[in-house]
Amino acid sequence: MPGSRHTPYGFWYRLAAAIAKPVLFVLVRHRWRGQEHIPAEGGFITAVNHISYFDPLTYGHFQYDSGRPPRLLAKASLFGIPFVGTVLRRTAQIPVHRGTADAALALREAVEAVRKGECVAIYPEGTVTRDPGLWPMTAKTGAARIALMTGAPVIPVAQWGAHRIMPPYARGGRGDRRLRLVPRQRVQVVAGPPVDLSRHQGVPLTPEVLKEATEDIMSAITALLAEIRDEPPPVARAAVRRAVRDVTQ
């Protein structure tokens, strides 16, 4: 494992793993691929698709096994949940205060973490996908902004299967977060090579540049997800990304 060269996990990370991993082994038949793309040292960003309220656990398991502890940007409300909030704070996860004057604090903290050589994990969509086919939606520009501000690599990560354990939404859009404990579900998590953002570096971070860089990131995630699912992404989504590339080439 590459983890021997990485920052050791602290007590709270090990405690969280000791609690979560036995449960995940019972519920999940996991298949991890692409961990060779996780940098052995230095700061970086992982950009991950979001298909279920359960998938932070499966992604977290994948990232933990890589040997690089992630600092996940998480909704600030989660930090108020007893014990969960304690674990999030003690493992230095980053609270996101949406729609408040403190919203920019998460971005600053993420940039500082990457510059210190840490891994910052981001769900670029900002929420569980509402796409009917569970394909990635249009993303926010935070991951691209952090990458272009720091020069750190973005590692795209795609995951599939956690939605069978905890469905993201019931029909009609109402939440259905009931765990489906049997049968044991197969969950795949795959990391790809760093996204090539070189054409966006060294230029002002305009909204257009951030949008294009974000599309490059989401295209990489979508391609990995299409490989896992062994099916092409929706034609309309692919056409939008082709149009962005054609305009900027």
Short mmCIF file of C-alpha atoms in Angstrom, two decimals:
data_model
loop_
_atom_site.label_atom_id
_atom_site.label_comp_id
_atom_site.label_asym_id
_atom_site.label_seq_id
_atom_site.Cartn_x
_atom_site.Cartn_y
_atom_site.Cartn_z
CA MET A 1 0.00 0.00 0.00
CA PRO A 2 1.20 3.54 -0.70
CA GLY A 3 0.01 4.65 2.74
CA SER A 4 3.35 3.94 4.40
CA ARG A 5 4.76 7.16 2.93
CA HIS A 6 1.88 9.35 4.03
CA THR A 7 0.88 11.37 7.04
CA PRO A 8 -0.09 9.01 9.90
CA TYR A 9 -3.73 9.00 10.93
CA GLY A 10 -4.49 10.53 14.30
CA PHE A 11 -6.56 9.04 17.11
CA TRP A 12 -9.91 10.39 15.90
CA TYR A 13 -9.40 9.18 12.35
CA ARG A 14 -8.49 5.73 13.63
CA LEU A 15 -11.50 5.74 15.96
CA ALA A 16 -13.88 6.70 13.14
CA ALA A 17 -12.38 3.95 10.97
CA ALA A 18 -12.70 1.39 13.77
CA ILE A 19 -16.40 2.19 14.06
CA ALA A 20 -17.27 2.55 10.37
CA LYS A 21 -15.19 -0.13 8.64
CA PRO A 22 -16.80 -3.19 10.31
CA VAL A 23 -20.24 -1.85 9.36
CA LEU A 24 -19.10 -1.19 5.80
CA PHE A 25 -17.64 -4.68 5.47
CA VAL A 26 -21.05 -6.10 6.44
CA LEU A 27 -23.02 -3.88 4.04
CA VAL A 28 -20.63 -3.46 1.13
CA ARG A 29 -18.68 -5.60 -1.33
CA HIS A 30 -16.23 -2.92 -2.34
CA ARG A 31 -14.01 -2.63 -5.37
CA TRP A 32 -11.42 0.13 -5.27
CA ARG A 33 -9.42 1.10 -8.35
CA GLY A 34 -7.06 3.90 -9.30
CA GLN A 35 -5.45 4.51 -5.93
CA GLU A 36 -2.11 4.77 -7.76
CA HIS A 37 -3.37 8.18 -8.94
CA ILE A 38 -3.60 9.47 -5.36
CA PRO A 39 -0.45 11.60 -4.85
CA ALA A 40 2.03 10.16 -2.38
CA GLU A 41 2.84 13.61 -1.03
CA GLY A 42 1.87 17.25 -1.45
CA GLY A 43 -1.49 18.96 -1.50
CA PHE A 44 -4.24 17.94 -3.89
CA ILE A 45 -7.99 18.00 -4.40
CA THR A 46 -10.28 15.05 -4.97
CA ALA A 47 -13.50 15.85 -6.85
CA VAL A 48 -16.17 13.21 -6.26
CA ASN A 49 -19.66 12.56 -7.63
CA HIS A 50 -22.49 12.40 -5.06
CA ILE A 51 -25.23 9.79 -5.47
CA SER A 52 -26.39 9.01 -1.93
CA TYR A 53 -26.27 10.27 1.64
CA PHE A 54 -24.40 7.03 2.33
CA ASP A 55 -21.57 7.61 -0.13
CA PRO A 56 -19.41 9.82 2.12
CA LEU A 57 -18.79 6.60 4.04
CA THR A 58 -17.87 4.54 1.00
CA TYR A 59 -15.74 7.31 -0.51
CA GLY A 60 -14.20 7.91 2.92
CA HIS A 61 -13.31 4.21 3.15
CA PHE A 62 -11.65 4.35 -0.27
CA GLN A 63 -9.69 7.48 0.61
CA TYR A 64 -8.70 6.14 4.03
CA ASP A 65 -7.33 2.99 2.40
CA SER A 66 -5.21 5.15 0.08
CA GLY A 67 -3.22 6.40 3.07
CA ARG A 68 -4.03 10.10 2.53
CA PRO A 69 -6.53 11.47 5.07
CA PRO A 70 -9.14 13.64 3.35
CA ARG A 71 -10.48 16.93 4.65
CA LEU A 72 -14.02 16.90 3.31
CA LEU A 73 -16.04 20.05 2.75
CA ALA A 74 -19.25 19.21 4.65
CA LYS A 75 -22.48 21.02 5.46
CA ALA A 76 -22.11 23.04 8.65
CA SER A 77 -25.31 21.50 10.04
CA LEU A 78 -23.58 18.12 10.33
CA PHE A 79 -21.19 19.58 12.89
CA GLY A 80 -24.13 20.06 15.27
CA ILE A 81 -24.99 16.35 15.42
CA PRO A 82 -23.82 14.75 18.69
CA PHE A 83 -20.68 12.63 18.31
CA VAL A 84 -20.75 13.03 14.51
CA GLY A 85 -19.91 16.70 14.93
CA THR A 86 -17.14 15.84 17.38
CA VAL A 87 -15.58 13.39 14.92
CA LEU A 88 -15.85 15.90 12.06
CA ARG A 89 -14.13 18.60 14.11
CA ARG A 90 -11.44 16.30 15.52
CA THR A 91 -10.59 14.98 12.03
CA ALA A 92 -10.38 18.58 10.75
CA GLN A 93 -13.21 18.37 8.24
CA ILE A 94 -14.21 21.76 6.83
CA PRO A 95 -17.69 23.20 7.55
CA VAL A 96 -19.51 24.94 4.71
CA HIS A 97 -21.91 27.67 5.85
CA ARG A 98 -24.13 27.97 2.80
CA GLY A 99 -25.84 31.26 2.11
CA THR A 100 -24.16 33.11 4.98
CA ALA A 101 -21.41 35.68 5.39
CA ASP A 102 -19.15 32.82 6.53
CA ALA A 103 -19.49 30.88 3.26
CA ALA A 104 -16.09 32.13 2.01
CA LEU A 105 -14.35 30.75 5.11
CA ALA A 106 -14.56 27.20 3.78
CA LEU A 107 -12.82 28.21 0.56
CA ARG A 108 -10.02 29.96 2.44
CA GLU A 109 -9.56 27.00 4.79
CA ALA A 110 -9.50 24.59 1.86
CA VAL A 111 -6.86 26.65 0.04
CA GLU A 112 -4.72 26.81 3.19
CA ALA A 113 -5.04 23.04 3.68
CA VAL A 114 -3.95 22.28 0.11
CA ARG A 115 -1.02 24.67 0.39
CA LYS A 116 0.04 22.85 3.58
CA GLY A 117 0.17 19.61 1.62
CA GLU A 118 -3.16 18.10 2.61
CA CYS A 119 -5.94 16.41 0.64
CA VAL A 120 -9.18 18.36 0.32
CA ALA A 121 -12.18 16.36 -0.86
CA ILE A 122 -15.04 18.14 -2.62
CA TYR A 123 -18.43 17.17 -3.98
CA PRO A 124 -18.47 19.72 -6.84
CA GLU A 125 -22.25 19.44 -7.29
CA GLY A 126 -22.74 20.61 -3.71
CA THR A 127 -25.53 18.10 -3.04
CA VAL A 128 -26.74 14.64 -3.95
CA THR A 129 -27.48 14.58 -7.67
CA ARG A 130 -31.08 15.09 -8.69
CA ASP A 131 -30.45 13.79 -12.17
CA PRO A 132 -33.01 11.01 -12.82
CA GLY A 133 -30.25 8.68 -14.00
CA LEU A 134 -27.90 9.69 -11.15
CA TRP A 135 -25.40 11.25 -13.55
CA PRO A 136 -23.46 14.30 -12.33
CA MET A 137 -25.27 17.63 -12.48
CA THR A 138 -23.86 21.05 -13.31
CA ALA A 139 -21.24 21.73 -10.65
CA LYS A 140 -20.17 24.68 -8.58
CA THR A 141 -16.75 26.15 -9.28
CA GLY A 142 -15.11 25.65 -5.87
CA ALA A 143 -12.86 22.73 -6.83
CA ALA A 144 -11.61 24.53 -9.93
CA ARG A 145 -11.02 27.74 -7.99
CA ILE A 146 -8.96 25.96 -5.31
CA ALA A 147 -6.95 24.10 -7.94
CA LEU A 148 -6.16 27.20 -9.99
CA MET A 149 -5.34 29.27 -6.90
CA THR A 150 -2.91 26.68 -5.55
CA GLY A 151 -1.65 24.89 -8.66
CA ALA A 152 -2.48 21.59 -6.96
CA PRO A 153 -3.73 18.60 -8.98
CA VAL A 154 -7.39 17.62 -9.09
CA ILE A 155 -7.97 13.87 -8.89
CA PRO A 156 -11.38 12.90 -10.31
CA VAL A 157 -13.21 10.18 -8.38
CA ALA A 158 -16.36 8.36 -9.47
CA GLN A 159 -18.43 6.04 -7.29
CA TRP A 160 -21.41 3.81 -7.94
CA GLY A 161 -23.51 1.48 -5.81
CA ALA A 162 -24.01 3.40 -2.56
CA HIS A 163 -27.43 4.53 -3.83
CA ARG A 164 -28.63 0.92 -3.56
CA ILE A 165 -27.89 0.96 0.17
CA MET A 166 -29.52 4.35 0.78
CA PRO A 167 -31.59 5.68 -2.16
CA PRO A 168 -31.06 9.40 -2.70
CA TYR A 169 -34.69 10.33 -3.31
CA ALA A 170 -38.08 8.65 -3.50
CA ARG A 171 -40.39 9.25 -6.42
CA GLY A 172 -41.86 12.71 -6.38
CA GLY A 173 -38.66 14.18 -4.96
CA ARG A 174 -39.33 13.37 -1.32
CA GLY A 175 -36.40 12.02 0.59
CA ASP A 176 -36.18 8.26 1.18
CA ARG A 177 -33.10 7.64 3.26
CA ARG A 178 -34.00 4.21 4.62
CA LEU A 179 -31.07 1.83 4.68
CA ARG A 180 -31.41 -1.29 2.56
CA LEU A 181 -29.23 -3.67 4.48
CA VAL A 182 -29.73 -6.79 2.35
CA PRO A 183 -28.53 -8.07 0.04
CA ARG A 184 -24.92 -6.94 0.45
CA GLN A 185 -24.31 -4.37 -2.26
CA ARG A 186 -21.33 -3.94 -4.55
CA VAL A 187 -19.84 -0.44 -4.43
CA GLN A 188 -17.17 0.70 -6.85
CA VAL A 189 -14.94 3.74 -6.33
CA VAL A 190 -12.44 4.68 -9.01
CA ALA A 191 -9.86 7.47 -9.08
CA GLY A 192 -8.49 8.75 -12.37
CA PRO A 193 -5.33 10.61 -13.36
CA PRO A 194 -5.13 14.33 -12.57
CA VAL A 195 -7.38 16.54 -14.68
CA ASP A 196 -5.40 18.58 -17.19
CA LEU A 197 -6.14 22.20 -16.24
CA SER A 198 -2.98 23.63 -17.81
CA ARG A 199 -4.87 25.76 -20.34
CA HIS A 200 -6.58 27.61 -17.49
CA GLN A 201 -3.45 28.38 -15.47
CA GLY A 202 -1.73 31.74 -15.47
CA VAL A 203 -4.85 33.64 -16.55
CA PRO A 204 -7.31 35.72 -14.51
CA LEU A 205 -9.92 33.61 -12.71
CA THR A 206 -12.91 34.98 -14.57
CA PRO A 207 -16.32 33.28 -14.33
CA GLU A 208 -15.75 31.88 -17.83
CA VAL A 209 -12.39 30.36 -16.93
CA LEU A 210 -13.80 28.82 -13.74
CA LYS A 211 -16.78 27.43 -15.62
CA GLU A 212 -14.59 25.85 -18.29
CA ALA A 213 -12.20 24.37 -15.71
CA THR A 214 -15.17 23.00 -13.79
CA GLU A 215 -16.52 21.38 -16.96
CA ASP A 216 -13.13 19.72 -17.50
CA ILE A 217 -13.27 18.31 -13.98
CA MET A 218 -16.85 17.09 -14.35
CA SER A 219 -16.09 15.56 -17.74
CA ALA A 220 -13.34 13.48 -16.13
CA ILE A 221 -15.66 12.34 -13.34
CA THR A 222 -18.45 11.53 -15.81
CA ALA A 223 -16.08 9.51 -18.00
CA LEU A 224 -15.01 7.42 -15.00
CA LEU A 225 -18.64 6.92 -13.99
CA ALA A 226 -19.57 5.84 -17.53
CA GLU A 227 -16.77 3.28 -17.37
CA ILE A 228 -18.00 1.92 -14.03
CA ARG A 229 -21.60 1.75 -15.24
CA ASP A 230 -20.60 0.45 -18.67
CA GLU A 231 -22.99 2.85 -20.36
CA PRO A 232 -22.66 6.26 -22.04
CA PRO A 233 -23.70 9.44 -20.22
CA PRO A 234 -26.79 11.33 -21.43
CA VAL A 235 -26.31 12.77 -24.92
CA ALA A 236 -27.37 16.28 -23.88
CA ARG A 237 -24.77 16.37 -21.10
CA ALA A 238 -22.00 15.17 -23.39
CA ALA A 239 -23.01 17.73 -26.02
CA VAL A 240 -22.74 20.60 -23.54
CA ARG A 241 -19.23 19.55 -22.59
CA ARG A 242 -18.18 19.11 -26.21
CA ALA A 243 -19.46 22.63 -26.94
CA VAL A 244 -17.41 24.07 -24.08
CA ARG A 245 -14.26 22.34 -25.35
CA ASP A 246 -14.89 23.46 -28.94
CA VAL A 247 -15.33 27.09 -27.91
CA THR A 248 -12.17 27.15 -25.78
CA GLN A 249 -9.77 25.19 -27.97
#
